[in-house]
Coordinates of C-alpha atoms and ligand atoms in Angstrom, one line a residue:
X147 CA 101.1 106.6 75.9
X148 CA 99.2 108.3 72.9
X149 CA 95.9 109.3 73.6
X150 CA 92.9 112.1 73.3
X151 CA 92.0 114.5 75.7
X152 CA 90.5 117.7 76.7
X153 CA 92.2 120.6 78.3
X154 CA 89.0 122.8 78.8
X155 CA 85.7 122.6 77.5
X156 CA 84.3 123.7 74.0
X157 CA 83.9 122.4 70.4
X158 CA 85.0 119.3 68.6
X159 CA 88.6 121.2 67.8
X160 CA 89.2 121.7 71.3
X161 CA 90.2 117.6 71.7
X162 CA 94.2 117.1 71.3
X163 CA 96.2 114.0 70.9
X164 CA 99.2 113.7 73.0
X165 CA 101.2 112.2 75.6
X166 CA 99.3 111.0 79.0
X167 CA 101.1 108.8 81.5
X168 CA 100.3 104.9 81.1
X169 CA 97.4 103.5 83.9
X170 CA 98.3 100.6 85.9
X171 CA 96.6 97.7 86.5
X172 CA 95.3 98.4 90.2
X173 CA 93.8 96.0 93.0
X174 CA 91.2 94.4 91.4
X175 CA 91.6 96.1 88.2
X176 CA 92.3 94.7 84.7
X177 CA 95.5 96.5 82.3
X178 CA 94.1 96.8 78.7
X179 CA 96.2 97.2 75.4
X180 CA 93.2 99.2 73.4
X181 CA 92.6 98.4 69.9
X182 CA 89.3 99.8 69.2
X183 CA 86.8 101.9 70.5
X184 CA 83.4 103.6 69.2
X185 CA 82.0 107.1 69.1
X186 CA 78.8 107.5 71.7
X187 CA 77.4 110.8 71.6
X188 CA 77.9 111.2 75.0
X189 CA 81.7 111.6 73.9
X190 CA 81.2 115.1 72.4
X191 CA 78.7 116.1 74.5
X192 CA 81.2 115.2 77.1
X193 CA 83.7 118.1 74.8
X194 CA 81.4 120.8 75.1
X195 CA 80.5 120.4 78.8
X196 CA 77.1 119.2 78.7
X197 CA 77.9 116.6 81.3
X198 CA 79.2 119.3 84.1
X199 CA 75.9 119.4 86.2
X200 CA 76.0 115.5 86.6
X201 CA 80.0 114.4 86.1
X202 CA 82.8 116.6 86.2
X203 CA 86.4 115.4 86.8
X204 CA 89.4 117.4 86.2
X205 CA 91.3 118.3 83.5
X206 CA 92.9 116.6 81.5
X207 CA 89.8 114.8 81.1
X208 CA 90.4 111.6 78.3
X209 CA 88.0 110.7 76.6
X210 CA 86.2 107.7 75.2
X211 CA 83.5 105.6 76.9
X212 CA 84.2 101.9 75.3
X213 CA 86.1 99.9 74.0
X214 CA 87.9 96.6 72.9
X215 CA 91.5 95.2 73.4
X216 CA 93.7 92.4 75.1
X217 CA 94.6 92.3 78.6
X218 CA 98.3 92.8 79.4
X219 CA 98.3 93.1 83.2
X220 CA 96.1 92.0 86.6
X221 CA 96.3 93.7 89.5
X222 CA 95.9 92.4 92.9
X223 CA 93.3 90.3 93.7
X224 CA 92.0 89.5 90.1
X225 CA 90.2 86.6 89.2
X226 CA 88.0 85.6 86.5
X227 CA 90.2 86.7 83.3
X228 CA 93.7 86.4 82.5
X229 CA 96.5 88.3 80.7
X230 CA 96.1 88.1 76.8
X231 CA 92.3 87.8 76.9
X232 CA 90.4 89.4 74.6
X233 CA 87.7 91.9 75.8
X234 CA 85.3 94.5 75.6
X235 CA 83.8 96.9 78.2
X236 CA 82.3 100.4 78.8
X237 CA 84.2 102.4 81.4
X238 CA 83.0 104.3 84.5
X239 CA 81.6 107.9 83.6
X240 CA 84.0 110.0 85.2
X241 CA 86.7 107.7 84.5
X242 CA 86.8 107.7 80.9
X243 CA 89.8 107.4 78.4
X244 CA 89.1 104.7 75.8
X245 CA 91.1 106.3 73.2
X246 CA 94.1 105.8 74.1
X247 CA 96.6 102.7 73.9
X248 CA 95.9 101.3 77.9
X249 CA 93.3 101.8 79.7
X250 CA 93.0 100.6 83.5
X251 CA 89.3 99.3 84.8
X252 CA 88.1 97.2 87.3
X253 CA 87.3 93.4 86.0
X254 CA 83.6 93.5 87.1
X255 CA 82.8 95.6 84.3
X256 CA 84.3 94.0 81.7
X257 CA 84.0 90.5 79.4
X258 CA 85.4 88.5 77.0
X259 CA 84.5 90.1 74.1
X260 CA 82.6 87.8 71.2
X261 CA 84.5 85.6 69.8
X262 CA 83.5 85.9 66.0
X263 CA 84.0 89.9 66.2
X264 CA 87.3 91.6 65.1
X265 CA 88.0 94.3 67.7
X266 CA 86.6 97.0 65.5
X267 CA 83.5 95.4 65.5
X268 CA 83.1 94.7 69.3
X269 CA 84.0 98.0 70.1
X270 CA 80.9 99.0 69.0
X271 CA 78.9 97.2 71.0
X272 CA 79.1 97.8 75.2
X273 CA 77.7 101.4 75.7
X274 CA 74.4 100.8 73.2
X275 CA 74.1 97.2 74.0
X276 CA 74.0 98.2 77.4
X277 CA 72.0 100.7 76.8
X278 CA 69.2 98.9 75.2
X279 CA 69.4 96.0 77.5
X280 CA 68.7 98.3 80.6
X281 CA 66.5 100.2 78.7
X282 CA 63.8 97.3 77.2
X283 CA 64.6 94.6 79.7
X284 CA 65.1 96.0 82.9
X285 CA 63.2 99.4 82.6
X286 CA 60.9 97.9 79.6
X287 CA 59.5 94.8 80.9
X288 CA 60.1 93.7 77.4
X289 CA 58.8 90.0 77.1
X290 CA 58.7 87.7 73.9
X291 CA 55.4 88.9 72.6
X292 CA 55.9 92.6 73.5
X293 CA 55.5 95.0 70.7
X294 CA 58.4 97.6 70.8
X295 CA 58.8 100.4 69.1
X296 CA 62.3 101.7 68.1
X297 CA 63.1 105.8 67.9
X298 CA 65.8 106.2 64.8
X299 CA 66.6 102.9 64.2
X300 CA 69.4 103.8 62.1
X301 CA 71.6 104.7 64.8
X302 CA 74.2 103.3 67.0
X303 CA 71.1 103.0 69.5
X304 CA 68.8 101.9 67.0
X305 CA 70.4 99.0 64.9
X306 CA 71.6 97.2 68.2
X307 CA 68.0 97.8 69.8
X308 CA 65.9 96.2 66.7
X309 CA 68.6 93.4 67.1
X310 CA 68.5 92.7 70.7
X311 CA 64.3 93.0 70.7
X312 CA 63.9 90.8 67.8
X313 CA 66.5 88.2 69.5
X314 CA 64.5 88.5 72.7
X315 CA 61.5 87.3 70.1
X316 CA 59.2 90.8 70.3
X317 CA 57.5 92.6 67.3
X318 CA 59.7 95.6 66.6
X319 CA 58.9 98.8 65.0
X320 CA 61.3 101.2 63.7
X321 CA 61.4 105.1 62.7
X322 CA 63.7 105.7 60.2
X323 CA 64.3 107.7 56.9
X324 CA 63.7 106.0 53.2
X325 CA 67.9 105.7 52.5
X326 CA 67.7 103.1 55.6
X327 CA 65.1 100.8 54.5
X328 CA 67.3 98.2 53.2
X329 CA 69.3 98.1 56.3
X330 CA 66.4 98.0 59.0
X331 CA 64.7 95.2 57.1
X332 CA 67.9 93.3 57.1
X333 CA 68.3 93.3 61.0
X334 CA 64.7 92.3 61.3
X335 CA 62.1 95.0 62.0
X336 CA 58.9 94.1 61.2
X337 CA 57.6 97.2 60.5
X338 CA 59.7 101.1 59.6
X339 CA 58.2 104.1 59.6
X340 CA 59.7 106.7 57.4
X341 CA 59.5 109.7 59.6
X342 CA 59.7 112.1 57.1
X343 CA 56.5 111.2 55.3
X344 CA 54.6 108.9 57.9
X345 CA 52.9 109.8 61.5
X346 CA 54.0 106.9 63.8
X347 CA 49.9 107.5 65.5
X348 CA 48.5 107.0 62.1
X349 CA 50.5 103.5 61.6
X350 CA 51.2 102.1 65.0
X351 CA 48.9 100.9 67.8
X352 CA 48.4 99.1 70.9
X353 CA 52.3 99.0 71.9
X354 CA 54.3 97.6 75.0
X355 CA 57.6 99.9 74.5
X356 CA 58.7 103.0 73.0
X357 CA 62.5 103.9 73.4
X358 CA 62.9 107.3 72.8
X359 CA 66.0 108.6 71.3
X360 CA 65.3 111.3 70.3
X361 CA 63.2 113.6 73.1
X362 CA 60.8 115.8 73.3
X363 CA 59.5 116.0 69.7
X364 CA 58.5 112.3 69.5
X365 CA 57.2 111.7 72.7
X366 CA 53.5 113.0 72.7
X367 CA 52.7 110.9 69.4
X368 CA 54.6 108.2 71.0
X369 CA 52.3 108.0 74.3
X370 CA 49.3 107.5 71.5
X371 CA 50.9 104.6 70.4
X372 CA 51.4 102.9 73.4
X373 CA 48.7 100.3 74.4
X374 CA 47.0 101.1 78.6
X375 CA 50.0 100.7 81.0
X376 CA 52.7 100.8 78.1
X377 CA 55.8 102.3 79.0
X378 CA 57.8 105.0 76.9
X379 CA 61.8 105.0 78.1
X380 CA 63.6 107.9 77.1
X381 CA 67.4 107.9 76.7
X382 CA 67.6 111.7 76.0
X383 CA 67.1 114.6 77.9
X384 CA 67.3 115.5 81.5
X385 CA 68.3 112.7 84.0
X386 CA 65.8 111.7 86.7
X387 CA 66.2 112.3 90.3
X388 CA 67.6 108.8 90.8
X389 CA 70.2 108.9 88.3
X390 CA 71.4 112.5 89.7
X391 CA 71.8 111.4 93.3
X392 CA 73.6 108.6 92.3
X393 CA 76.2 111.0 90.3
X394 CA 76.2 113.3 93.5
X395 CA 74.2 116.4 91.4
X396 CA 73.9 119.5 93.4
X397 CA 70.0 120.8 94.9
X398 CA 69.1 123.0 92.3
X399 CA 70.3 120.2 89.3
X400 CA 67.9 117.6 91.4
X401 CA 65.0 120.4 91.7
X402 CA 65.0 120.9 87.9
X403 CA 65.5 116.8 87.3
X404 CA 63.2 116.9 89.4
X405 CA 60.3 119.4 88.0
X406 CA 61.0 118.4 84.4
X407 CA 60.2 114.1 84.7
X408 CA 57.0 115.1 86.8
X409 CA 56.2 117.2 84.0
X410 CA 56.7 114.6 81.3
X411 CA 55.1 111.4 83.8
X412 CA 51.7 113.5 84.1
X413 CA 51.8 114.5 80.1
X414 CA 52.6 110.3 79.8
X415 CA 49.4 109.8 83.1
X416 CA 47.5 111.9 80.6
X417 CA 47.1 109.0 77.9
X418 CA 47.0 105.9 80.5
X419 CA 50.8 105.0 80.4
X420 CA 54.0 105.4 82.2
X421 CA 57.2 107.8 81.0
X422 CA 60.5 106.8 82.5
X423 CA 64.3 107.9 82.5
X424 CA 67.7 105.3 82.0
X425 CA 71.2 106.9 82.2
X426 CA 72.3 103.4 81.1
X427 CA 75.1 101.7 83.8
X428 CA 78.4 99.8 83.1
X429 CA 77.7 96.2 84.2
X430 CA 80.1 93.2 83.0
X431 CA 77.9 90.2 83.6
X432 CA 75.1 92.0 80.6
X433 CA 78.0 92.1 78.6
X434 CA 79.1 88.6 78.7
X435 CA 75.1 88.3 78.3
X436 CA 74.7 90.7 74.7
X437 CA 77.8 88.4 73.9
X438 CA 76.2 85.2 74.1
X439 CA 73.9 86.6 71.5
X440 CA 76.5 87.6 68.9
X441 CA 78.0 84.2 69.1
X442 CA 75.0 82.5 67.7
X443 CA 74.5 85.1 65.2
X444 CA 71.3 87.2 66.5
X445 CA 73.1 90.4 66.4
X446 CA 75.9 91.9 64.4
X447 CA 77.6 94.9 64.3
X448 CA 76.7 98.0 62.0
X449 CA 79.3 100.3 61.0
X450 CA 79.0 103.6 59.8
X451 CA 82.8 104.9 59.6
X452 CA 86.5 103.9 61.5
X453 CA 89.5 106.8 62.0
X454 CA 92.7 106.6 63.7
X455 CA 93.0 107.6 66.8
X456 CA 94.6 110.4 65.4
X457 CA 91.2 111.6 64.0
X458 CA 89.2 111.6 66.5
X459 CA 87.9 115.6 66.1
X460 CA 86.7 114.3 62.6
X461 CA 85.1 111.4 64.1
X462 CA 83.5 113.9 66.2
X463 CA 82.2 115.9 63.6
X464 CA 80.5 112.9 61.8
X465 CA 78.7 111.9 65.0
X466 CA 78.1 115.4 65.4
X467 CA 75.8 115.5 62.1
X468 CA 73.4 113.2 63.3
X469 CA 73.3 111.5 60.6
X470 CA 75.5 108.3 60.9
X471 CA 74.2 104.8 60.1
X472 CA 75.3 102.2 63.0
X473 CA 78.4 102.7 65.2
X474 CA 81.4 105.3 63.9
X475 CA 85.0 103.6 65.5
X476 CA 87.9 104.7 66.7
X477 CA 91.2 102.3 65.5
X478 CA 94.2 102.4 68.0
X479 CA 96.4 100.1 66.7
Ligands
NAP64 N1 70.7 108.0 78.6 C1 71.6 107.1 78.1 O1 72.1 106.2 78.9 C2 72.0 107.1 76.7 C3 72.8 106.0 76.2 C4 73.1 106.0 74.8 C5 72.7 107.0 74.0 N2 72.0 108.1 74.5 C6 71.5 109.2 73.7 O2 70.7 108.6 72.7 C7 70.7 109.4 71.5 C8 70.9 108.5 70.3 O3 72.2 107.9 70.4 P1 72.8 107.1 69.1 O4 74.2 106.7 69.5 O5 71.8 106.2 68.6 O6 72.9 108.4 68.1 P2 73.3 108.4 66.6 O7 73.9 107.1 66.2 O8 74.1 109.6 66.3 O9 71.9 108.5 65.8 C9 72.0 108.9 64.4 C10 70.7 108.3 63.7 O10 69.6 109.0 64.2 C11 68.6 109.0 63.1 N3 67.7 110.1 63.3 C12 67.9 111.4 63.5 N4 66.8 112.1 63.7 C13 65.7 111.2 63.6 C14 64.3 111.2 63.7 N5 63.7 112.4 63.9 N6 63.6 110.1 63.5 C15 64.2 108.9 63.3 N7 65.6 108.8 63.2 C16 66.3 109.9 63.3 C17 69.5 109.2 61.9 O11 68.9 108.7 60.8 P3 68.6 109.6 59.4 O12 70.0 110.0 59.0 O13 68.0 108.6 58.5 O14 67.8 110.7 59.9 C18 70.8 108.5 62.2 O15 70.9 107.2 61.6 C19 71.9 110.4 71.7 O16 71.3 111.6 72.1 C20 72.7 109.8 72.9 O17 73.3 110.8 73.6 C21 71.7 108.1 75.9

């Protein structure tokens, strides 16, 4: 089958597309026939090794961390979903390989994917979706009247997260530049802060959430926002301690996991609130969740760009630039 792959580490050029033998559907696992999949930064980072400390499987490594298509086989043992369904899912780390034409994965991490999204469109949806949901609900506490604030709501991370908070009923404010105005107010934040000319500390008080997307830089003006107790969860930077036993990290990765989140939860201690770390999980059942809420029209999907699966270097280098609005795809069919 055609797909894209890595044969050593190093810049967007190093990916090639080529021959890779065809997956099978294993016990408990589900055969998909790809036909989209998205761009996560995590993809290129992925490319230029920056995931070694925490996951590193052999080369070839394929890459790709989500997707959508139809199911064409079950193996052993599978209930639950049936050949021809139509799904969507976000693979295990080191078993990734979305851009490609099958892709094997066991059925508790996927779900039928929305039903009044093309494939292109659903693709874009399981690693941020997931992401946000672990991050606001489940690390967040995020209730109905929270007030959440939203690092580069532009982004793939950003449009799903002003979405899924304002569908969850909270006050949402986003950072943003001017260009994206248009498109934030139109997926519901209340308030956007154009970080190019406004200082989130000056605008925003007394919040429940920050999700940081962006690291460091933002998150010392962020604990200021942040009402007594608040939490700030940060998506970027080193993993906690948790997060790199569970991915089997080596002593001296943990130490410095380690060293760095004290460091940040005493600068967060310093201001009366909490600082805390997601490395977002697969996890079918909030997928078939975030779809529920797509089917009754709280949450779309935001597209920045699609290529062929022959293009994914370029897609690369758009993700690359920072500067994408919503979700860039990959087309396999
Ligand atoms: N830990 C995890 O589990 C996890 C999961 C998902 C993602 N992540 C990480 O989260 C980060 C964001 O991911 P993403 O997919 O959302 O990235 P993305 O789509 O590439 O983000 C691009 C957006 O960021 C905006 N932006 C850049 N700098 C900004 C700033 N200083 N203030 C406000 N907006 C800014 C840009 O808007 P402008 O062009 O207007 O500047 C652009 O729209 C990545 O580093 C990714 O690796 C981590």
């Amino acid at each position: 089958m055609k797909a894209a792959y890595i044969e050593s580490y190093g810049s967007a050029s190093k990916v090639k597309i080529g021959e890779q033998p065809k997956p099978k559907a294993a016990r408990g696992c589900v055969l998909i026939k790809m036909k989209a999949a998205s761009v996560n930064p995590i993809d290129w980072k992925t490319v230029k090794g920056d995931l070694k400390p925490l996951v590193k499987p052999p080369f070839p490594i394929l890459l790709g961390n989500d997707g959508a298509g139809i199911i064409e086989e079950l193996g052993k043992g599978v209930t639950g979903l049936g050949v021809g369904d139509e799904v969507y899912f976000r693979c295990r780390k080191a078993d990734t390989g979305t851009y490609a034409e099958y892709f094997s994965i066991p059925v508790d991490l996927v779900a039928k994917k929305p039903s009044n999204m093309s494939f292109e469109e659903a693709a874009s949806i399981p690693l941020v979706g997931l992401t946000v949901l672990q991050a606001l609900k489940e690390k967040g506490g995020m209730k109905p009247d929270s007030k959440v604030l939203i690092h580069a709501g532009a982004g793939g991370v950003g449009t799903f997260a002003i979405q899924f908070a304002k569908a969850c009923g909270a006050f949402v404010a986003a950072t943003a530049s001017a260009k994206r105005i248009d498109l934030l107010n139109d997926l519901g934040a209340d308030v956007i802060i154009d970080y190019h000319t406004q200082k989130i500390e000056d605008e925003l008080s007394d919040f429940d959430i920050v999700l940081d997307t962006l690291g460091d830089d933002v998150q010392e003006a962020s604990y200021q926002v942040l009402k007594p107790g608040g939490v700030l969860v940060s998506i970027q930077g080193i993993p906690d301690v948790e997060t790199m036993k569970y991915y089997g990290a080596g002593l001296m990765v943990r130490l410095v996991g380690a060293l760095s989140n004290r460091k940040k939860q005493k600068q967060a201690a310093k201001h009366g609130v909490r600082y805390d770390y997601l490395f977002m999980k697969e996890n079918g059942a909030q997928l078939a969740e975030i779809a529920e809420l797509i089917e009754v029209g709280k949450i779309k999907a935001v597209i920045d760009s699609t290529y062929p699966l022959d293009q994914v270097q370029q897609a690369f280098e758009r993700s690359m630039t920072g500067r994408s609005q919503g979700k860039i795809i990959i087309s396999i069919d």
